[in-house]
Tab-separated table of C-alpha atoms in Angstrom:
chain	number	residue	atom	x	y	z
A	11	UNK	CA	-44.023	-68.489	-137.394
A	12	UNK	CA	-43.759	-71.159	-140.085
A	13	UNK	CA	-46.034	-74.108	-140.134
A	14	UNK	CA	-44.668	-76.543	-137.574
A	15	UNK	CA	-44.377	-80.216	-137.533
A	16	UNK	CA	-47.156	-82.218	-135.810
A	17	UNK	CA	-47.273	-81.804	-132.110
A	18	UNK	CA	-47.255	-84.980	-130.145
A	19	UNK	CA	-50.386	-85.492	-127.736
A	20	UNK	CA	-50.071	-85.915	-123.996
A	21	UNK	CA	-48.482	-89.386	-123.159
A	22	UNK	CA	-50.787	-92.278	-124.202
A	23	UNK	CA	-49.072	-94.402	-121.492
A	24	UNK	CA	-50.058	-91.883	-118.698
A	25	UNK	CA	-53.448	-91.417	-120.292
A	26	UNK	CA	-53.968	-95.178	-120.024
A	27	UNK	CA	-52.721	-95.195	-116.438
A	28	UNK	CA	-55.102	-92.304	-115.603
A	29	UNK	CA	-57.978	-94.094	-117.032
A	30	UNK	CA	-57.144	-97.370	-115.049
A	31	UNK	CA	-57.091	-95.369	-111.854
A	32	UNK	CA	-60.413	-93.677	-112.628
A	33	UNK	CA	-61.950	-97.152	-113.286
A	34	UNK	CA	-60.530	-98.505	-110.116
A	35	UNK	CA	-61.982	-95.720	-107.793
A	36	UNK	CA	-64.540	-96.587	-105.221
A	37	UNK	CA	-67.414	-95.198	-107.399
A	38	UNK	CA	-69.764	-96.900	-109.935
A	39	UNK	CA	-68.216	-97.261	-113.486
A	40	UNK	CA	-68.773	-93.895	-115.124
A	41	UNK	CA	-70.457	-92.307	-112.283
A	42	UNK	CA	-68.149	-89.269	-112.268
A	43	UNK	CA	-68.991	-88.544	-115.901
A	44	UNK	CA	-66.798	-85.812	-117.610
A	45	UNK	CA	-65.451	-84.804	-114.141
A	46	UNK	CA	-63.642	-88.072	-114.124
A	47	UNK	CA	-62.601	-87.940	-117.775
A	48	UNK	CA	-61.224	-84.369	-117.429
A	49	UNK	CA	-59.189	-85.429	-114.464
A	50	UNK	CA	-57.615	-88.144	-116.426
A	51	UNK	CA	-56.818	-85.607	-119.235
A	52	UNK	CA	-55.144	-83.399	-116.794
A	53	UNK	CA	-52.998	-86.334	-115.514
A	54	UNK	CA	-51.996	-87.082	-119.034
A	55	UNK	CA	-51.029	-83.603	-119.832
A	56	UNK	CA	-49.076	-83.328	-116.675
A	57	UNK	CA	-47.490	-86.651	-117.284
A	58	UNK	CA	-48.175	-88.320	-113.818
A	59	UNK	CA	-51.070	-90.140	-112.008
A	60	UNK	CA	-52.618	-88.956	-109.894
A	61	UNK	CA	-52.384	-85.331	-111.267
A	62	UNK	CA	-50.945	-82.407	-109.184
A	63	UNK	CA	-53.410	-79.762	-107.927
A	64	UNK	CA	-53.865	-76.957	-110.305
A	65	UNK	CA	-52.508	-74.332	-108.090
A	66	UNK	CA	-50.906	-71.977	-110.847
A	67	UNK	CA	-53.307	-71.024	-113.592
A	68	UNK	CA	-52.886	-67.973	-115.703
A	69	UNK	CA	-55.112	-66.092	-118.197
A	70	UNK	CA	-53.726	-63.655	-120.831
A	71	UNK	CA	-56.305	-61.325	-122.386
A	72	UNK	CA	-55.170	-60.174	-125.808
A	73	UNK	CA	-56.776	-56.748	-126.635
A	74	UNK	CA	-57.113	-55.006	-129.882
A	75	UNK	CA	-59.526	-53.008	-132.137
A	76	UNK	CA	-61.048	-54.073	-135.379
A	77	UNK	CA	-61.793	-51.922	-138.525
A	78	UNK	CA	-65.111	-53.507	-138.903
A	79	UNK	CA	-66.451	-51.920	-135.745
A	80	UNK	CA	-67.061	-48.653	-137.754
A	81	UNK	CA	-69.363	-50.588	-140.003
A	82	UNK	CA	-72.445	-51.380	-137.589
A	83	UNK	CA	-71.487	-54.817	-136.626
A	84	UNK	CA	-71.430	-54.264	-132.856
A	85	UNK	CA	-73.996	-52.849	-130.219
A	86	UNK	CA	-71.177	-50.923	-128.625
A	87	UNK	CA	-68.607	-48.238	-129.916
A	88	UNK	CA	-64.982	-48.978	-130.228
A	89	UNK	CA	-64.145	-46.835	-127.489
A	90	UNK	CA	-65.235	-49.442	-125.197
A	91	UNK	CA	-62.098	-51.538	-125.930
A	92	UNK	CA	-59.889	-48.925	-124.301
A	93	UNK	CA	-62.142	-48.659	-121.328
A	94	UNK	CA	-62.231	-52.251	-120.644
A	95	UNK	CA	-58.593	-52.650	-121.062
A	96	UNK	CA	-58.354	-50.015	-118.074
A	97	UNK	CA	-61.116	-51.893	-116.203
A	98	UNK	CA	-59.212	-55.186	-116.232
A	99	UNK	CA	-56.000	-53.318	-115.079
A	100	UNK	CA	-58.104	-51.946	-112.383
A	101	UNK	CA	-59.323	-55.529	-111.371
A	102	UNK	CA	-62.917	-54.652	-111.902
A	103	UNK	CA	-63.983	-56.407	-115.074
A	104	UNK	CA	-66.246	-59.515	-115.215
A	105	UNK	CA	-63.385	-61.817	-115.721
A	106	UNK	CA	-61.464	-60.183	-112.730
A	107	UNK	CA	-64.188	-61.119	-110.231
A	108	UNK	CA	-64.273	-64.587	-111.514
A	109	UNK	CA	-60.510	-64.822	-111.577
A	110	UNK	CA	-60.261	-63.685	-107.912
A	111	UNK	CA	-62.799	-66.359	-106.898
A	112	UNK	CA	-60.978	-69.104	-108.687
A	113	UNK	CA	-57.391	-68.124	-108.057
A	114	UNK	CA	-56.469	-67.200	-111.556
A	115	UNK	CA	-53.728	-64.723	-112.414
A	116	UNK	CA	-54.814	-62.321	-115.075
A	117	UNK	CA	-52.758	-60.121	-117.453
A	118	UNK	CA	-53.974	-57.970	-120.246
A	119	UNK	CA	-51.882	-57.039	-123.429
A	120	UNK	CA	-52.520	-54.030	-125.547
A	121	UNK	CA	-51.690	-55.771	-128.930
A	122	UNK	CA	-53.795	-53.538	-131.289
A	123	UNK	CA	-56.081	-51.216	-129.300
A	124	UNK	CA	-56.798	-48.025	-131.328
A	125	UNK	CA	-55.962	-45.765	-128.478
A	126	UNK	CA	-52.928	-44.402	-126.538
A	127	UNK	CA	-52.499	-46.393	-123.394
A	128	UNK	CA	-49.096	-45.518	-122.550
A	129	UNK	CA	-50.067	-44.342	-119.133
A	130	UNK	CA	-50.630	-47.878	-118.169
A	131	UNK	CA	-47.929	-50.262	-116.924
A	132	UNK	CA	-45.325	-51.213	-119.462
A	133	UNK	CA	-46.277	-54.952	-119.088
A	134	UNK	CA	-49.646	-54.049	-120.725
A	135	UNK	CA	-48.426	-51.765	-123.482
A	136	UNK	CA	-44.685	-52.806	-124.375
A	137	UNK	CA	-45.632	-55.298	-127.005
A	138	UNK	CA	-48.116	-53.203	-129.126
A	139	UNK	CA	-48.030	-54.243	-132.789
A	140	UNK	CA	-50.355	-51.465	-134.252
A	141	UNK	CA	-53.528	-49.476	-133.629
A	142	UNK	CA	-56.562	-51.287	-134.711
A	143	UNK	CA	-56.910	-53.307	-137.951
A	144	UNK	CA	-58.150	-53.176	-141.345
A	145	UNK	CA	-61.804	-53.467	-141.990
A	146	UNK	CA	-61.801	-57.035	-143.396
A	147	UNK	CA	-64.675	-56.778	-145.949
A	148	UNK	CA	-62.598	-53.797	-147.561
A	149	UNK	CA	-58.919	-54.562	-147.120
A	150	UNK	CA	-56.524	-56.890	-145.299
A	151	UNK	CA	-56.554	-56.581	-141.626
A	152	UNK	CA	-52.687	-56.775	-141.232
A	153	UNK	CA	-49.553	-57.073	-143.327
A	154	UNK	CA	-47.854	-60.426	-143.296
A	155	UNK	CA	-45.106	-58.941	-141.275
A	156	UNK	CA	-47.520	-57.815	-138.720
A	157	UNK	CA	-48.914	-61.332	-138.518
A	158	UNK	CA	-45.663	-62.740	-137.901
A	159	UNK	CA	-44.766	-60.288	-135.304
A	160	UNK	CA	-48.114	-60.969	-133.573
A	161	UNK	CA	-47.572	-64.762	-133.642
A	162	UNK	CA	-44.037	-64.278	-132.176
A	163	UNK	CA	-45.390	-62.064	-129.483
A	164	UNK	CA	-48.112	-64.633	-128.500
A	165	UNK	CA	-45.589	-67.554	-128.563
A	166	UNK	CA	-43.065	-65.304	-126.499
A	167	UNK	CA	-45.750	-64.567	-123.760
A	168	UNK	CA	-46.730	-68.279	-123.530
A	169	UNK	CA	-43.170	-69.292	-123.222
A	170	UNK	CA	-42.561	-66.877	-120.511
A	171	UNK	CA	-45.507	-68.131	-118.543
A	172	UNK	CA	-44.516	-71.800	-119.034
A	173	UNK	CA	-40.888	-71.011	-117.836
A	174	UNK	CA	-42.312	-69.319	-114.771
A	175	UNK	CA	-44.230	-72.465	-113.834
A	176	UNK	CA	-47.762	-72.081	-115.018
A	177	UNK	CA	-49.553	-75.427	-115.071
A	178	UNK	CA	-52.601	-74.386	-117.034
A	179	UNK	CA	-53.068	-71.371	-119.456
A	180	UNK	CA	-56.106	-69.528	-120.736
A	181	UNK	CA	-56.517	-66.976	-123.580
A	182	UNK	CA	-58.955	-64.217	-123.167
A	183	UNK	CA	-60.060	-61.502	-125.810
A	184	UNK	CA	-60.980	-57.889	-125.583
A	185	UNK	CA	-62.066	-55.883	-128.668
A	186	UNK	CA	-65.300	-54.414	-129.931
A	187	UNK	CA	-66.267	-55.992	-133.178
A	188	UNK	CA	-63.912	-58.992	-132.613
A	189	UNK	CA	-66.636	-61.754	-133.170
A	190	UNK	CA	-66.754	-60.660	-137.005
A	191	UNK	CA	-63.147	-61.568	-137.897
A	192	UNK	CA	-63.407	-64.500	-135.638
A	193	UNK	CA	-66.463	-65.739	-137.430
A	194	UNK	CA	-64.915	-65.028	-140.805
A	195	UNK	CA	-61.667	-67.024	-139.881
A	196	UNK	CA	-63.905	-70.103	-138.841
A	197	UNK	CA	-65.934	-69.770	-142.064
A	198	UNK	CA	-62.879	-69.617	-144.230
A	199	UNK	CA	-61.022	-72.570	-142.522
A	200	UNK	CA	-64.098	-74.715	-142.502
A	201	UNK	CA	-65.675	-73.704	-145.868
A	202	UNK	CA	-68.934	-72.293	-144.299
A	203	UNK	CA	-71.227	-69.546	-145.512
A	204	UNK	CA	-71.664	-66.285	-143.627
A	205	UNK	CA	-75.072	-67.106	-142.617
A	206	UNK	CA	-73.897	-70.153	-140.619
A	207	UNK	CA	-71.236	-68.236	-138.595
A	208	UNK	CA	-72.702	-65.018	-137.910
A	209	UNK	CA	-73.945	-64.416	-134.461
A	210	UNK	CA	-75.276	-61.460	-132.429
A	211	UNK	CA	-71.938	-60.670	-130.485
A	212	UNK	CA	-72.593	-57.995	-127.971
A	213	UNK	CA	-76.414	-58.325	-128.472
A	214	UNK	CA	-77.141	-56.696	-131.863
A	215	UNK	CA	-80.658	-56.601	-133.292
A	216	UNK	CA	-81.855	-58.073	-136.533
A	217	UNK	CA	-80.641	-55.181	-138.685
A	218	UNK	CA	-77.270	-55.245	-136.996
A	219	UNK	CA	-77.086	-59.054	-137.623
A	220	UNK	CA	-77.721	-58.553	-141.305
A	221	UNK	CA	-75.163	-55.943	-141.534
A	222	UNK	CA	-72.692	-58.184	-139.733
A	223	UNK	CA	-73.572	-61.231	-142.053
A	224	UNK	CA	-73.157	-58.991	-145.063
A	225	UNK	CA	-69.613	-57.770	-143.781
A	226	UNK	CA	-68.622	-61.517	-143.104
A	227	UNK	CA	-69.864	-62.466	-146.665
A	228	UNK	CA	-67.857	-59.704	-148.324
A	229	UNK	CA	-64.783	-60.447	-146.362
A	230	UNK	CA	-65.011	-64.138	-147.383
A	231	UNK	CA	-65.656	-63.352	-151.089
A	232	UNK	CA	-62.730	-60.700	-151.055
A	233	UNK	CA	-60.280	-63.322	-149.681
A	234	UNK	CA	-61.495	-66.385	-151.464
A	235	UNK	CA	-58.756	-68.980	-151.939
A	236	UNK	CA	-56.442	-67.635	-149.170
A	237	UNK	CA	-57.321	-70.255	-146.419
A	238	UNK	CA	-54.700	-72.773	-147.368
A	239	UNK	CA	-51.871	-70.563	-145.731
A	240	UNK	CA	-52.873	-69.940	-142.076
A	241	UNK	CA	-50.444	-66.911	-141.685
A	242	UNK	CA	-51.999	-65.186	-144.931
A	243	UNK	CA	-55.428	-65.981	-143.761
A	244	UNK	CA	-54.777	-64.165	-140.490
A	245	UNK	CA	-53.329	-61.214	-142.637
A	246	UNK	CA	-56.668	-61.248	-144.606
A	247	UNK	CA	-59.280	-61.918	-142.051
A	248	UNK	CA	-57.695	-61.639	-138.588
A	249	UNK	CA	-56.163	-59.015	-136.444
A	250	UNK	CA	-53.077	-58.668	-134.363
A	251	UNK	CA	-54.777	-59.695	-131.183
A	252	UNK	CA	-56.158	-62.763	-132.654
A	253	UNK	CA	-52.880	-63.689	-134.290
A	254	UNK	CA	-51.111	-63.206	-130.892
A	255	UNK	CA	-53.591	-65.615	-129.380
A	256	UNK	CA	-52.857	-68.185	-132.268
A	257	UNK	CA	-49.092	-67.948	-131.439
A	258	UNK	CA	-49.826	-68.504	-127.786
A	259	UNK	CA	-51.817	-71.587	-128.483
A	260	UNK	CA	-49.310	-73.135	-130.694
A	261	UNK	CA	-46.335	-72.375	-128.289
A	262	UNK	CA	-48.286	-73.633	-125.178
A	263	UNK	CA	-49.079	-76.871	-126.997
A	264	UNK	CA	-45.678	-77.346	-128.304
A	265	UNK	CA	-44.273	-76.822	-124.761
A	266	UNK	CA	-46.611	-79.405	-123.303
A	267	UNK	CA	-48.756	-77.099	-121.244
A	268	UNK	CA	-52.616	-77.569	-121.498
A	269	UNK	CA	-54.783	-74.569	-122.492
A	270	UNK	CA	-58.527	-74.105	-121.176
A	271	UNK	CA	-60.223	-72.452	-124.085
A	272	UNK	CA	-62.845	-69.715	-123.799
A	273	UNK	CA	-65.553	-68.730	-126.258
A	274	UNK	CA	-65.612	-67.818	-129.987
A	275	UNK	CA	-62.292	-65.824	-130.260
A	276	UNK	CA	-60.348	-68.416	-128.222
A	277	UNK	CA	-61.893	-71.279	-130.404
A	278	UNK	CA	-61.533	-69.468	-133.719
A	279	UNK	CA	-57.910	-68.915	-132.865
A	280	UNK	CA	-57.546	-72.598	-131.887
A	281	UNK	CA	-58.839	-73.527	-135.422
A	282	UNK	CA	-56.148	-71.523	-137.067
A	283	UNK	CA	-53.464	-72.724	-134.386
A	284	UNK	CA	-54.357	-76.305	-135.279
A	285	UNK	CA	-53.814	-75.598	-139.010
A	286	UNK	CA	-50.412	-74.256	-138.226
A	287	UNK	CA	-49.480	-76.972	-135.719
A	288	UNK	CA	-51.477	-80.228	-136.310
A	289	UNK	CA	-52.069	-82.179	-133.258
A	290	UNK	CA	-52.007	-79.054	-131.019
A	291	UNK	CA	-55.736	-79.567	-130.027
A	292	UNK	CA	-54.889	-82.587	-127.939
A	293	UNK	CA	-53.588	-80.103	-125.359
A	294	UNK	CA	-56.765	-78.025	-125.266
A	295	UNK	CA	-59.961	-78.443	-123.402
A	296	UNK	CA	-63.142	-76.330	-124.219
A	297	UNK	CA	-64.422	-74.438	-121.220
A	298	UNK	CA	-67.879	-73.453	-122.351
A	299	UNK	CA	-70.320	-73.303	-125.249
A	300	UNK	CA	-70.650	-69.745	-126.416
A	301	UNK	CA	-73.973	-68.443	-127.904
A	302	UNK	CA	-72.082	-67.744	-131.097
A	303	UNK	CA	-72.809	-70.159	-133.888
A	304	UNK	CA	-69.167	-70.189	-135.282
A	305	UNK	CA	-67.889	-71.453	-131.933
A	306	UNK	CA	-70.044	-74.665	-132.289
A	307	UNK	CA	-68.712	-75.266	-135.747
A	308	UNK	CA	-65.059	-74.598	-134.710
A	309	UNK	CA	-65.479	-76.869	-131.615
A	310	UNK	CA	-66.842	-79.709	-133.743
A	311	UNK	CA	-63.936	-79.462	-136.095
A	312	UNK	CA	-61.527	-79.699	-133.235
A	313	UNK	CA	-63.339	-82.579	-131.745
A	314	UNK	CA	-63.753	-80.683	-128.390
A	315	UNK	CA	-66.965	-80.850	-126.385
A	316	UNK	CA	-67.221	-77.888	-123.896
A	317	UNK	CA	-67.579	-78.425	-120.144
A	318	UNK	CA	-70.142	-75.796	-119.480
A	319	UNK	CA	-73.264	-74.536	-121.334
A	320	UNK	CA	-74.575	-71.715	-119.254
A	321	UNK	CA	-75.175	-69.088	-122.035
A	322	UNK	CA	-72.301	-66.947	-121.485
A	323	UNK	CA	-70.958	-64.489	-124.212
A	324	UNK	CA	-68.814	-62.059	-122.345
A	325	UNK	CA	-65.455	-62.859	-123.547
A	326	UNK	CA	-62.331	-61.762	-121.641
A	327	UNK	CA	-61.683	-65.511	-120.756
A	328	UNK	CA	-64.465	-65.616	-118.443
A	329	UNK	CA	-66.008	-68.819	-119.756
A	330	UNK	CA	-62.587	-70.602	-119.194
A	331	UNK	CA	-62.333	-69.204	-115.775
A	332	UNK	CA	-65.883	-70.340	-114.893
A	333	UNK	CA	-64.918	-73.910	-116.099
A	334	UNK	CA	-61.831	-74.141	-114.058
A	335	UNK	CA	-63.580	-75.769	-110.984
A	336	UNK	CA	-64.580	-78.697	-113.280
A	337	UNK	CA	-60.851	-79.362	-114.101
A	338	UNK	CA	-59.939	-78.997	-110.317
A	339	UNK	CA	-62.851	-81.303	-109.393
A	340	UNK	CA	-61.432	-83.912	-111.825
A	341	UNK	CA	-57.990	-83.614	-110.321
A	342	UNK	CA	-59.360	-83.858	-106.793
A	343	UNK	CA	-61.260	-87.239	-107.413
A	344	UNK	CA	-58.217	-88.857	-108.947
A	345	UNK	CA	-56.165	-87.815	-106.158
A	346	UNK	CA	-58.468	-88.291	-103.131
A	347	UNK	CA	-61.072	-90.926	-103.845
A	348	UNK	CA	-60.259	-94.333	-102.448
A	349	UNK	CA	-59.614	-97.182	-104.551
A	350	UNK	CA	-62.304	-100.000	-104.429
A	351	UNK	CA	-59.683	-102.531	-103.931
A	352	UNK	CA	-58.568	-100.722	-100.771
A	353	UNK	CA	-61.951	-100.510	-99.040
A	354	UNK	CA	-63.223	-103.991	-99.873
A	355	UNK	CA	-62.624	-106.815	-97.333
A	356	UNK	CA	-59.826	-108.956	-98.306
């Protein structure tokens, strides 16, 4: 995927009409807060006022393993990635429960899990790029060809969902150790030191945090000067699953379908996607504030303020799914609240 031309935002004219309708509702000015604002954003993204109900919402979980997991950066062994792919397929993961509650269709893709999952359905396994990725403080995560394949894979998946009628998309992540490359990507793009982006991921202790910070610092030092080319940056510091999510975000935005972002991995990929396709961020809304410090930096750079701040750090797309009712509430008020002019005596 080559760097694309700037992506146009949702219709400014529709956005203005949506704001006018919001201001005309039989509610005090500003009383709906961000619920009203997000409803207007959905209307602009859909191109109509009032917006249509969000009945077709889909989450794609991109799964992959990370070479850094063998270097003490996580509280869990890499084998958990395979186990959790199987758990999502079985509908028993954390995000599975949330998705059932909120009517979200979930799919999981084995992009780079370091295991043989060929006993699972082909729609899970057929697009695998490789097993695992390089330990980014020692070597590149991927070859450039693997990055290109991963970007194309993500774009293809997004296009399939758009063509099938998806109104709103979400990206989820699954992979032990994945907050380390995600933090490194954010640091490289934004020019931040390892200390400012390294978080505790799955819940590592102080020694684990220090090891993780040192891995991020070494990775940044090893790849210094490579942030200008987003594709090369993904090869240096990313992974196949993260690159696939980047391709998914670029394609969704270019096709005019909004995306509800999740936690650190989703937002780190968004920072890279915005570098590839400037303007894409206008099609995204941040679902929640992760406990990971790199996510806060990334959100600020994208100009996004998360809808929820409830201390979540599960991944899997769970924070995006949990935030979906806020979007649906915004749609509902723009559709169903009376206009002040209609209820006041003539």
